[in-house]
């Protein structure tokens, strides 16, 4: 038994004894610059594209990652009310123009007055101005690309009510990634 204990102690001392360690001294050498990371590559400039008026999104023409051309239609917002208003105002402007033409013809034949012609011209110009304003408001119901570029992000779904000035798209045209 004593012999077994001595042999076990010797084997344990050899196995658990001090390890041999090799020592090296530092030397100068080439360094490699590398960065490994996960994340998202984004441009330095992202332009939000948002409607000026609150309305429901009825059509999406592009999606994230799509390349677009300047003036290209990106999305349409509900504009039924404005379309009907424009139709009505076009009819009123046509009528005012007809009234002006009549007043001018009567004046030329000596049957009308300058006051009637001026009033008809004023009403026609006012009708044209109101029509132009309605057409401008209707044009705000489409979102178009401000320049050639790429759609980076889309934050709207068809049927969603989009508040005024809430971006539907984020766009990049000229900034490096």
CSV table of N, CA and C in Angstrom, one decimal:
chain,number,residue,atom,x,y,z
A,1,UNK,N,0.8,-1.2,0.0
A,1,UNK,CA,0.0,0.0,0.0
A,1,UNK,C,0.9,1.3,0.0
A,2,UNK,N,1.9,1.2,0.7
A,2,UNK,CA,2.8,2.3,0.8
A,2,UNK,C,3.5,2.5,-0.5
A,3,UNK,N,3.7,1.5,-1.3
A,3,UNK,CA,4.3,1.6,-2.6
A,3,UNK,C,3.3,2.2,-3.5
A,4,UNK,N,2.1,1.9,-3.5
A,4,UNK,CA,1.1,2.5,-4.4
A,4,UNK,C,0.9,3.9,-4.1
A,5,UNK,N,1.0,4.3,-2.9
A,5,UNK,CA,0.9,5.7,-2.5
A,5,UNK,C,2.1,6.5,-3.0
A,6,UNK,N,3.2,5.9,-2.9
A,6,UNK,CA,4.4,6.6,-3.4
A,6,UNK,C,4.4,6.7,-4.9
A,7,UNK,N,3.9,5.7,-5.6
A,7,UNK,CA,3.8,5.8,-7.1
A,7,UNK,C,2.8,6.8,-7.5
A,8,UNK,N,1.6,6.8,-6.8
A,8,UNK,CA,0.6,7.8,-7.1
A,8,UNK,C,1.0,9.2,-6.8
A,9,UNK,N,1.8,9.4,-5.8
A,9,UNK,CA,2.3,10.8,-5.5
A,9,UNK,C,3.3,11.2,-6.5
A,10,UNK,N,4.1,10.3,-7.0
A,10,UNK,CA,5.1,10.6,-8.1
A,10,UNK,C,4.4,11.0,-9.4
A,11,UNK,N,3.4,10.2,-9.8
A,11,UNK,CA,2.7,10.4,-11.0
A,11,UNK,C,1.9,11.8,-10.9
A,12,UNK,N,1.3,12.0,-9.8
A,12,UNK,CA,0.6,13.3,-9.6
A,12,UNK,C,1.5,14.5,-9.6
A,13,UNK,N,2.7,14.3,-9.0
A,13,UNK,CA,3.7,15.4,-9.0
A,13,UNK,C,4.1,15.7,-10.5
A,14,UNK,N,4.3,14.7,-11.3
A,14,UNK,CA,4.8,14.9,-12.7
A,14,UNK,C,3.7,15.5,-13.5
A,15,UNK,N,2.5,15.1,-13.3
A,15,UNK,CA,1.4,15.5,-14.1
A,15,UNK,C,1.0,17.0,-13.7
A,16,UNK,N,0.9,17.3,-12.4
A,16,UNK,CA,0.5,18.6,-12.0
A,16,UNK,C,1.7,19.5,-11.7
A,17,UNK,N,2.8,19.1,-12.0
A,17,UNK,CA,4.0,19.9,-11.8
A,17,UNK,C,4.1,21.1,-12.6
A,18,UNK,N,5.2,21.9,-12.5
A,18,UNK,CA,5.3,23.1,-13.3
A,18,UNK,C,5.3,22.8,-14.8
A,19,UNK,N,4.7,23.7,-15.5
A,19,UNK,CA,4.6,23.6,-17.0
A,19,UNK,C,5.8,24.3,-17.6
A,20,UNK,N,6.1,23.8,-18.8
A,20,UNK,CA,7.2,24.4,-19.6
A,20,UNK,C,6.6,25.6,-20.4
A,21,UNK,N,7.1,26.8,-20.3
A,21,UNK,CA,6.6,27.9,-21.0
A,21,UNK,C,7.7,28.5,-21.8
A,22,UNK,N,7.3,28.8,-23.1
A,22,UNK,CA,8.2,29.4,-24.0
A,22,UNK,C,8.0,30.9,-24.0
A,23,UNK,N,9.0,31.6,-23.9
A,23,UNK,CA,9.0,33.1,-23.8
A,23,UNK,C,9.5,33.7,-25.1
A,24,UNK,N,8.7,34.6,-25.7
A,24,UNK,CA,9.2,35.3,-26.9
A,24,UNK,C,9.2,36.8,-26.6
A,25,UNK,N,10.1,37.5,-27.3
A,25,UNK,CA,10.2,38.9,-27.1
A,25,UNK,C,9.5,39.6,-28.3
A,26,UNK,N,8.8,40.8,-28.0
A,26,UNK,CA,8.0,41.5,-29.1
A,26,UNK,C,9.0,42.1,-30.1
A,27,UNK,N,8.5,42.1,-31.4
A,27,UNK,CA,9.3,42.7,-32.5
A,27,UNK,C,8.3,43.5,-33.3
A,28,UNK,N,8.9,44.5,-34.0
A,28,UNK,CA,8.1,45.3,-34.9
A,28,UNK,C,7.7,44.5,-36.2
A,29,UNK,N,6.4,44.7,-36.6
A,29,UNK,CA,6.0,44.1,-37.8
A,29,UNK,C,4.8,44.8,-38.5
A,30,UNK,N,4.3,44.4,-39.6
A,30,UNK,CA,3.2,45.1,-40.3
A,30,UNK,C,1.9,45.0,-39.5
A,31,UNK,N,1.1,46.1,-39.4
A,31,UNK,CA,-0.2,46.0,-38.8
A,31,UNK,C,-1.3,46.1,-39.8
A,32,UNK,N,-2.3,45.4,-39.6
A,32,UNK,CA,-3.4,45.4,-40.6
A,32,UNK,C,-4.6,46.1,-39.9
A,33,UNK,N,-5.1,47.1,-40.7
A,33,UNK,CA,-6.3,47.9,-40.2
A,33,UNK,C,-7.5,47.2,-40.7
A,34,UNK,N,-8.3,46.7,-39.8
A,34,UNK,CA,-9.6,46.0,-40.2
A,34,UNK,C,-10.6,46.3,-39.1
A,35,UNK,N,-11.8,46.5,-39.6
A,35,UNK,CA,-12.9,46.7,-38.7
A,35,UNK,C,-14.0,45.7,-39.0
A,36,UNK,N,-14.4,44.9,-38.1
A,36,UNK,CA,-15.5,44.0,-38.3
A,36,UNK,C,-16.7,44.4,-37.4
A,37,UNK,N,-17.8,44.6,-38.0
A,37,UNK,CA,-19.0,45.0,-37.2
A,37,UNK,C,-20.2,44.7,-38.0
A,38,UNK,N,-21.3,44.7,-37.3
A,38,UNK,CA,-22.6,44.6,-38.0
A,38,UNK,C,-23.3,45.9,-37.8
A,39,UNK,N,-24.2,46.2,-38.8
A,39,UNK,CA,-24.9,47.5,-38.7
A,39,UNK,C,-25.6,47.8,-40.0
A,40,UNK,N,-26.0,49.0,-40.2
A,40,UNK,CA,-26.7,49.5,-41.4
A,40,UNK,C,-25.8,50.6,-42.0
A,41,UNK,N,-25.6,50.5,-43.3
A,41,UNK,CA,-24.9,51.6,-44.0
A,41,UNK,C,-25.9,52.6,-44.4
A,42,UNK,N,-25.7,53.8,-44.0
A,42,UNK,CA,-26.7,54.9,-44.3
A,42,UNK,C,-25.9,56.1,-44.9
A,43,UNK,N,-26.6,56.8,-45.8
A,43,UNK,CA,-25.9,58.0,-46.3
A,43,UNK,C,-25.8,59.1,-45.3
A,44,UNK,N,-25.0,60.1,-45.6
A,44,UNK,CA,-24.9,61.2,-44.7
A,44,UNK,C,-26.1,62.1,-44.7
A,45,UNK,N,-26.8,62.1,-45.9
A,45,UNK,CA,-28.0,63.0,-46.0
A,45,UNK,C,-29.2,62.1,-46.4
A,46,UNK,N,-30.2,62.2,-45.6
A,46,UNK,CA,-31.5,61.5,-45.9
A,46,UNK,C,-32.6,62.6,-45.9
A,47,UNK,N,-33.2,62.7,-47.1
A,47,UNK,CA,-34.3,63.7,-47.2
A,47,UNK,C,-35.7,63.1,-47.0
A,48,UNK,N,-36.5,63.6,-46.0
A,48,UNK,CA,-37.8,63.1,-45.9
A,48,UNK,C,-38.7,63.6,-47.0
A,49,UNK,N,-39.6,62.8,-47.5
A,49,UNK,CA,-40.6,63.2,-48.4
A,49,UNK,C,-42.0,63.0,-47.7
A,50,UNK,N,-42.7,64.1,-47.5
A,50,UNK,CA,-43.9,64.0,-46.7
A,50,UNK,C,-45.0,64.9,-47.4
A,51,UNK,N,-46.3,64.5,-47.2
A,51,UNK,CA,-47.3,65.3,-47.8
A,51,UNK,C,-47.5,66.6,-47.0
A,52,UNK,N,-48.0,67.7,-47.7
A,52,UNK,CA,-48.3,68.9,-47.0
A,52,UNK,C,-49.6,68.9,-46.2
A,53,UNK,N,-50.5,68.0,-46.7
A,53,UNK,CA,-51.9,67.9,-46.1
A,53,UNK,C,-52.1,66.5,-45.5
A,54,UNK,N,-53.0,66.4,-44.5
A,54,UNK,CA,-53.4,65.1,-44.0
A,54,UNK,C,-54.3,64.5,-45.0
A,55,UNK,N,-54.0,63.2,-45.3
A,55,UNK,CA,-54.9,62.5,-46.2
A,55,UNK,C,-54.5,61.0,-46.1
A,56,UNK,N,-55.4,60.2,-46.8
A,56,UNK,CA,-55.2,58.7,-46.8
A,56,UNK,C,-54.3,58.3,-48.0
A,57,UNK,N,-53.4,57.5,-47.7
A,57,UNK,CA,-52.5,57.0,-48.8
A,57,UNK,C,-53.3,55.9,-49.6
A,58,UNK,N,-53.4,56.2,-50.9
A,58,UNK,CA,-54.2,55.3,-51.8
A,58,UNK,C,-53.4,54.5,-52.8
A,59,UNK,N,-52.1,54.9,-53.0
A,59,UNK,CA,-51.3,54.2,-54.0
A,59,UNK,C,-49.8,54.4,-53.7
A,60,UNK,N,-49.1,53.3,-53.7
A,60,UNK,CA,-47.6,53.4,-53.6
A,60,UNK,C,-47.0,52.9,-54.9
A,61,UNK,N,-46.1,53.7,-55.5
A,61,UNK,CA,-45.5,53.3,-56.7
A,61,UNK,C,-44.1,52.8,-56.6
A,62,UNK,N,-43.4,53.0,-55.4
A,62,UNK,CA,-42.1,52.6,-55.2
A,62,UNK,C,-41.9,52.0,-53.8
A,63,UNK,N,-40.8,51.3,-53.6
A,63,UNK,CA,-40.5,50.7,-52.4
A,63,UNK,C,-39.1,51.0,-52.0
A,64,UNK,N,-38.7,50.5,-50.8
A,64,UNK,CA,-37.3,50.7,-50.3
A,64,UNK,C,-36.3,50.1,-51.3
A,65,UNK,N,-35.3,50.8,-51.6
A,65,UNK,CA,-34.2,50.4,-52.4
A,65,UNK,C,-34.4,50.7,-53.9
A,66,UNK,N,-35.6,51.2,-54.3
A,66,UNK,CA,-35.8,51.5,-55.7
A,66,UNK,C,-35.1,52.8,-56.1
A,67,UNK,N,-34.5,52.8,-57.3
A,67,UNK,CA,-33.9,54.0,-57.9
A,67,UNK,C,-35.1,54.8,-58.6
A,68,UNK,N,-35.0,56.1,-58.4
A,68,UNK,CA,-36.1,56.9,-59.0
A,68,UNK,C,-35.5,58.1,-59.7
A,69,UNK,N,-36.3,58.6,-60.6
A,69,UNK,CA,-35.9,59.8,-61.5
A,69,UNK,C,-36.6,61.0,-61.0
A,70,UNK,N,-36.0,62.2,-61.2
A,70,UNK,CA,-36.6,63.4,-60.8
A,70,UNK,C,-38.0,63.6,-61.3
A,71,UNK,N,-38.9,63.9,-60.5
A,71,UNK,CA,-40.3,64.1,-60.9
A,71,UNK,C,-41.1,62.8,-60.9
A,72,UNK,N,-40.5,61.7,-60.7
A,72,UNK,CA,-41.3,60.4,-60.8
A,72,UNK,C,-42.3,60.3,-59.7
A,73,UNK,N,-43.5,59.8,-60.0
A,73,UNK,CA,-44.5,59.6,-59.0
A,73,UNK,C,-44.1,58.5,-58.0
A,74,UNK,N,-44.1,58.9,-56.7
A,74,UNK,CA,-43.8,57.9,-55.7
A,74,UNK,C,-45.0,57.3,-55.0
A,75,UNK,N,-46.0,58.2,-54.7
A,75,UNK,CA,-47.2,57.8,-54.0
A,75,UNK,C,-48.3,58.8,-54.3
A,76,UNK,N,-49.6,58.3,-54.2
A,76,UNK,CA,-50.7,59.2,-54.3
A,76,UNK,C,-51.5,59.2,-53.1
A,77,UNK,N,-52.0,60.4,-52.7
A,77,UNK,CA,-52.9,60.5,-51.5
A,77,UNK,C,-54.3,60.7,-52.0
A,78,UNK,N,-55.3,60.4,-51.2
A,78,UNK,CA,-56.7,60.6,-51.6
A,78,UNK,C,-57.0,62.0,-51.9
A,79,UNK,N,-57.6,62.3,-53.1
A,79,UNK,CA,-57.8,63.7,-53.5
A,79,UNK,C,-59.2,63.9,-54.2
A,80,UNK,N,-60.1,63.0,-53.9
A,80,UNK,CA,-61.4,63.0,-54.5
A,80,UNK,C,-62.1,64.4,-54.3
A,81,UNK,N,-62.1,64.9,-53.1
A,81,UNK,CA,-62.7,66.2,-52.8
A,81,UNK,C,-62.1,67.3,-53.6
A,82,UNK,N,-60.7,67.3,-53.6
A,82,UNK,CA,-60.0,68.3,-54.4
A,82,UNK,C,-60.3,68.2,-55.9
A,83,UNK,N,-60.4,67.0,-56.4
A,83,UNK,CA,-60.6,66.8,-57.8
A,83,UNK,C,-62.0,67.4,-58.2
A,84,UNK,N,-63.0,67.1,-57.3
A,84,UNK,CA,-64.3,67.6,-57.6
A,84,UNK,C,-64.3,69.2,-57.5
A,85,UNK,N,-63.6,69.7,-56.6
A,85,UNK,CA,-63.5,71.2,-56.4
A,85,UNK,C,-62.9,71.8,-57.7
A,86,UNK,N,-61.8,71.1,-58.2
A,86,UNK,CA,-61.1,71.6,-59.4
A,86,UNK,C,-62.1,71.6,-60.5
A,87,UNK,N,-62.9,70.5,-60.7
A,87,UNK,CA,-63.9,70.5,-61.8
A,87,UNK,C,-64.9,71.6,-61.7
A,88,UNK,N,-65.4,71.8,-60.5
A,88,UNK,CA,-66.3,72.9,-60.3
A,88,UNK,C,-65.7,74.3,-60.6
A,89,UNK,N,-64.5,74.5,-60.1
A,89,UNK,CA,-63.9,75.8,-60.4
A,89,UNK,C,-63.5,76.0,-61.8
A,90,UNK,N,-63.2,74.9,-62.5
A,90,UNK,CA,-62.9,75.0,-64.0
A,90,UNK,C,-64.2,75.5,-64.7
A,91,UNK,N,-65.3,75.0,-64.3
A,91,UNK,CA,-66.6,75.4,-64.9
A,91,UNK,C,-66.9,76.9,-64.6
A,92,UNK,N,-66.6,77.3,-63.3
A,92,UNK,CA,-66.9,78.7,-63.0
A,92,UNK,C,-65.9,79.6,-63.8
A,93,UNK,N,-64.7,79.2,-63.9
A,93,UNK,CA,-63.7,80.0,-64.7
A,93,UNK,C,-64.1,80.1,-66.2
A,94,UNK,N,-64.6,79.0,-66.7
A,94,UNK,CA,-65.1,79.0,-68.1
A,94,UNK,C,-66.3,80.0,-68.2
A,95,UNK,N,-67.2,79.9,-67.3
A,95,UNK,CA,-68.4,80.8,-67.3
A,95,UNK,C,-67.9,82.3,-67.2
A,96,UNK,N,-67.0,82.6,-66.3
A,96,UNK,CA,-66.5,83.9,-66.1
A,96,UNK,C,-65.8,84.4,-67.4
A,97,UNK,N,-65.1,83.6,-68.0
A,97,UNK,CA,-64.5,83.9,-69.3
A,97,UNK,C,-65.5,84.3,-70.3
A,98,UNK,N,-66.6,83.5,-70.4
A,98,UNK,CA,-67.7,83.7,-71.4
A,98,UNK,C,-68.3,85.1,-71.1
A,99,UNK,N,-68.5,85.3,-69.8
A,99,UNK,CA,-69.1,86.6,-69.4
A,99,UNK,C,-68.2,87.8,-69.8
A,100,UNK,N,-66.9,87.6,-69.6
A,100,UNK,CA,-66.0,88.7,-70.0
A,100,UNK,C,-66.0,88.9,-71.5
A,101,UNK,N,-66.0,87.8,-72.3
A,101,UNK,CA,-66.1,87.9,-73.7
A,101,UNK,C,-67.3,88.6,-74.2
A,102,UNK,N,-68.5,88.3,-73.6
A,102,UNK,CA,-69.7,89.0,-73.9
A,102,UNK,C,-69.6,90.5,-73.6
A,103,UNK,N,-69.1,90.8,-72.4
A,103,UNK,CA,-69.0,92.2,-72.0
A,103,UNK,C,-68.1,93.0,-73.0
A,104,UNK,N,-67.0,92.3,-73.4
A,104,UNK,CA,-66.1,92.9,-74.3
A,104,UNK,C,-66.8,93.1,-75.7
A,105,UNK,N,-67.5,92.1,-76.2
A,105,UNK,CA,-68.2,92.2,-77.4
A,105,UNK,C,-69.3,93.3,-77.4
A,106,UNK,N,-70.0,93.4,-76.3
A,106,UNK,CA,-71.0,94.5,-76.2
A,106,UNK,C,-70.3,95.9,-76.1
A,107,UNK,N,-69.2,96.0,-75.5
A,107,UNK,CA,-68.5,97.2,-75.4
A,107,UNK,C,-68.0,97.6,-76.8
A,108,UNK,N,-67.5,96.7,-77.6
A,108,UNK,CA,-67.0,96.9,-78.9
A,108,UNK,C,-68.1,97.4,-79.8
A,109,UNK,N,-69.4,96.9,-79.6
A,109,UNK,CA,-70.5,97.3,-80.5
A,109,UNK,C,-71.2,98.6,-79.9
A,110,UNK,N,-70.7,99.1,-78.8
A,110,UNK,CA,-71.3,100.3,-78.2
A,110,UNK,C,-72.5,100.0,-77.4
A,111,UNK,N,-72.7,98.8,-77.0
A,111,UNK,CA,-73.9,98.4,-76.2
A,111,UNK,C,-73.6,98.2,-74.7
A,112,UNK,N,-72.3,98.1,-74.4
A,112,UNK,CA,-71.9,97.8,-73.0
A,112,UNK,C,-71.1,99.0,-72.5
A,113,UNK,N,-70.8,98.8,-71.2
A,113,UNK,CA,-70.0,99.9,-70.5
A,113,UNK,C,-68.6,99.3,-70.1
A,114,UNK,N,-67.7,100.3,-69.9
A,114,UNK,CA,-66.3,99.9,-69.5
A,114,UNK,C,-66.4,99.2,-68.1
A,115,UNK,N,-67.3,99.7,-67.3
A,115,UNK,CA,-67.5,99.2,-65.9
A,115,UNK,C,-68.0,97.7,-66.0
A,116,UNK,N,-68.9,97.4,-66.9
A,116,UNK,CA,-69.3,96.0,-67.0
A,116,UNK,C,-68.2,95.1,-67.5
A,117,UNK,N,-67.4,95.6,-68.4
A,117,UNK,CA,-66.3,94.9,-68.9
A,117,UNK,C,-65.2,94.7,-67.8
A,118,UNK,N,-64.9,95.7,-67.1
A,118,UNK,CA,-64.0,95.6,-66.0
A,118,UNK,C,-64.4,94.6,-64.9
A,119,UNK,N,-65.7,94.7,-64.6
A,119,UNK,CA,-66.3,93.8,-63.6
A,119,UNK,C,-66.2,92.3,-64.1
A,120,UNK,N,-66.5,92.1,-65.3
A,120,UNK,CA,-66.4,90.7,-65.9
A,120,UNK,C,-65.0,90.2,-65.9
A,121,UNK,N,-64.0,91.1,-66.3
A,121,UNK,CA,-62.6,90.8,-66.3
A,121,UNK,C,-62.1,90.4,-64.9
A,122,UNK,N,-62.6,91.2,-63.9
A,122,UNK,CA,-62.2,91.0,-62.5
A,122,UNK,C,-62.7,89.6,-62.0
A,123,UNK,N,-64.0,89.3,-62.4
A,123,UNK,CA,-64.6,88.1,-61.9
A,123,UNK,C,-63.9,86.9,-62.6
A,124,UNK,N,-63.5,87.0,-63.9
A,124,UNK,CA,-62.8,86.0,-64.6
A,124,UNK,C,-61.4,85.8,-64.0
A,125,UNK,N,-60.7,86.8,-63.7
A,125,UNK,CA,-59.3,86.7,-63.1
A,125,UNK,C,-59.4,86.1,-61.7
A,126,UNK,N,-60.4,86.5,-60.9
A,126,UNK,CA,-60.6,85.9,-59.6
A,126,UNK,C,-60.9,84.4,-59.7
A,127,UNK,N,-61.8,84.0,-60.7
A,127,UNK,CA,-62.1,82.6,-60.9
A,127,UNK,C,-60.9,81.8,-61.3
A,128,UNK,N,-60.0,82.4,-62.1
A,128,UNK,CA,-58.8,81.7,-62.6
A,128,UNK,C,-57.8,81.6,-61.4
A,129,UNK,N,-57.7,82.6,-60.5
A,129,UNK,CA,-56.9,82.5,-59.3
A,129,UNK,C,-57.3,81.4,-58.4
A,130,UNK,N,-58.6,81.4,-58.1
A,130,UNK,CA,-59.2,80.3,-57.2
A,130,UNK,C,-58.9,78.9,-57.8
A,131,UNK,N,-59.1,78.8,-59.1
A,131,UNK,CA,-58.8,77.5,-59.8
A,131,UNK,C,-57.4,77.2,-59.7
A,132,UNK,N,-56.5,78.1,-59.9
A,132,UNK,CA,-55.0,77.8,-59.8
A,132,UNK,C,-54.7,77.4,-58.4
A,133,UNK,N,-55.3,78.0,-57.4
A,133,UNK,CA,-55.0,77.6,-56.0
A,133,UNK,C,-55.5,76.1,-55.7
A,134,UNK,N,-56.7,75.8,-56.2
A,134,UNK,CA,-57.2,74.5,-56.0
A,134,UNK,C,-56.3,73.4,-56.8
A,135,UNK,N,-55.9,73.8,-57.9
A,135,UNK,CA,-55.0,72.9,-58.7
A,135,UNK,C,-53.7,72.7,-58.0
A,136,UNK,N,-53.1,73.7,-57.4
A,136,UNK,CA,-51.9,73.6,-56.6
A,136,UNK,C,-52.1,72.7,-55.4
A,137,UNK,N,-53.3,72.9,-54.7
A,137,UNK,CA,-53.6,72.1,-53.5
A,137,UNK,C,-53.7,70.6,-53.9
A,138,UNK,N,-54.3,70.4,-55.1
A,138,UNK,CA,-54.5,69.0,-55.6
A,138,UNK,C,-53.1,68.4,-55.9
A,139,UNK,N,-52.2,69.2,-56.5
A,139,UNK,CA,-50.9,68.7,-56.8
A,139,UNK,C,-50.1,68.2,-55.6
A,140,UNK,N,-50.4,68.8,-54.4
A,140,UNK,CA,-49.8,68.4,-53.2
A,140,UNK,C,-50.2,67.0,-52.7
A,141,UNK,N,-51.2,66.4,-53.4
A,141,UNK,CA,-51.7,65.1,-53.0
A,141,UNK,C,-50.9,64.0,-53.8
A,142,UNK,N,-49.9,64.3,-54.5
A,142,UNK,CA,-49.0,63.3,-55.0
A,142,UNK,C,-47.6,63.6,-54.5
A,143,UNK,N,-46.9,62.5,-54.2
A,143,UNK,CA,-45.5,62.7,-53.7
A,143,UNK,C,-44.6,62.3,-54.9
A,144,UNK,N,-43.7,63.2,-55.3
A,144,UNK,CA,-42.8,62.9,-56.4
A,144,UNK,C,-41.3,63.0,-55.9
A,145,UNK,N,-40.4,62.4,-56.7
A,145,UNK,CA,-39.0,62.4,-56.4
A,145,UNK,C,-38.5,63.8,-56.7
A,146,UNK,N,-37.8,64.4,-55.7
A,146,UNK,CA,-37.2,65.8,-55.9
A,146,UNK,C,-36.0,65.8,-56.8
A,147,UNK,N,-35.4,64.7,-57.0
A,147,UNK,CA,-34.2,64.6,-57.9
A,147,UNK,C,-34.0,63.1,-58.2
A,148,UNK,N,-33.0,62.8,-59.0
A,148,UNK,CA,-32.6,61.4,-59.3
A,148,UNK,C,-32.0,60.9,-58.0
A,149,UNK,N,-32.3,59.7,-57.6
A,149,UNK,CA,-31.8,59.1,-56.4
A,149,UNK,C,-32.3,57.8,-56.0
A,150,UNK,N,-32.4,57.5,-54.7
A,150,UNK,CA,-32.8,56.2,-54.3
A,150,UNK,C,-33.7,56.3,-53.0
A,151,UNK,N,-34.7,55.5,-53.0
A,151,UNK,CA,-35.6,55.4,-51.8
A,151,UNK,C,-34.9,54.6,-50.8
A,152,UNK,N,-34.7,55.2,-49.6
A,152,UNK,CA,-34.0,54.4,-48.6
A,152,UNK,C,-34.9,53.7,-47.6
A,153,UNK,N,-36.0,54.4,-47.4
A,153,UNK,CA,-37.0,53.8,-46.4
A,153,UNK,C,-38.4,54.3,-46.7
A,154,UNK,N,-39.4,53.4,-46.5
A,154,UNK,CA,-40.8,53.7,-46.7
A,154,UNK,C,-41.5,53.5,-45.4
A,155,UNK,N,-42.2,54.6,-45.0
A,155,UNK,CA,-42.9,54.5,-43.7
A,155,UNK,C,-44.4,54.7,-43.9
A,156,UNK,N,-45.0,54.1,-44.8
A,156,UNK,CA,-46.5,54.3,-45.0
A,156,UNK,C,-47.0,53.0,-45.7
A,157,UNK,N,-48.3,52.8,-45.5
A,157,UNK,CA,-49.0,51.6,-46.1
A,157,UNK,C,-50.3,52.2,-46.8
A,158,UNK,N,-50.7,51.5,-47.8
A,158,UNK,CA,-51.9,51.9,-48.5
A,158,UNK,C,-53.1,51.8,-47.5
A,159,UNK,N,-53.9,52.8,-47.5
A,159,UNK,CA,-55.0,52.9,-46.5
A,159,UNK,C,-54.7,53.6,-45.3
A,160,UNK,N,-53.5,53.9,-45.0
A,160,UNK,CA,-53.1,54.6,-43.8
A,160,UNK,C,-53.3,56.1,-43.9
A,161,UNK,N,-53.8,56.7,-42.8
A,161,UNK,CA,-54.1,58.1,-42.8
A,161,UNK,C,-52.7,58.8,-42.4
A,162,UNK,N,-52.2,59.6,-43.4
A,162,UNK,CA,-50.9,60.2,-43.2
A,162,UNK,C,-51.1,61.6,-42.7
A,163,UNK,N,-50.6,62.0,-41.5
A,163,UNK,CA,-50.7,63.4,-41.1
A,163,UNK,C,-49.8,64.3,-42.0
A,164,UNK,N,-50.2,65.5,-42.0
A,164,UNK,CA,-49.3,66.5,-42.7
A,164,UNK,C,-47.9,66.5,-42.2
A,165,UNK,N,-47.0,66.6,-43.1
A,165,UNK,CA,-45.5,66.7,-42.7
A,165,UNK,C,-45.0,65.4,-42.1
A,166,UNK,N,-45.7,64.3,-42.1
A,166,UNK,CA,-45.1,63.0,-41.6
A,166,UNK,C,-44.5,62.3,-42.8
A,167,UNK,N,-43.2,62.1,-42.8
A,167,UNK,CA,-42.5,61.4,-43.9
A,167,UNK,C,-43.1,60.1,-44.3
A,168,UNK,N,-43.3,59.9,-45.6
A,168,UNK,CA,-43.7,58.6,-46.1
A,168,UNK,C,-42.5,57.9,-46.7
A,169,UNK,N,-41.6,58.6,-47.2
A,169,UNK,CA,-40.3,58.1,-47.7
A,169,UNK,C,-39.1,58.9,-47.2
A,170,UNK,N,-38.0,58.2,-47.1
A,170,UNK,CA,-36.7,58.8,-46.9
A,170,UNK,C,-35.9,58.6,-48.2
A,171,UNK,N,-35.3,59.6,-48.7
A,171,UNK,CA,-34.7,59.6,-50.0
A,171,UNK,C,-33.3,60.1,-49.9
A,172,UNK,N,-32.4,59.6,-50.8
A,172,UNK,CA,-31.0,60.1,-50.9
A,172,UNK,C,-30.7,60.3,-52.4
A,173,UNK,N,-30.1,61.4,-52.7
A,173,UNK,CA,-29.9,61.7,-54.1
A,173,UNK,C,-28.4,61.8,-54.4
A,174,UNK,N,-27.6,62.4,-53.5
A,174,UNK,CA,-26.3,62.8,-53.9
A,174,UNK,C,-25.3,62.6,-52.8
A,175,UNK,N,-25.6,62.1,-51.7
A,175,UNK,CA,-24.7,61.9,-50.6
A,175,UNK,C,-24.1,60.5,-50.6
A,176,UNK,N,-22.8,60.4,-50.3
A,176,UNK,CA,-22.2,59.1,-50.3
A,176,UNK,C,-22.6,58.3,-49.1
A,177,UNK,N,-22.6,57.0,-49.3
A,177,UNK,CA,-22.9,56.1,-48.2
A,177,UNK,C,-21.8,56.0,-47.2
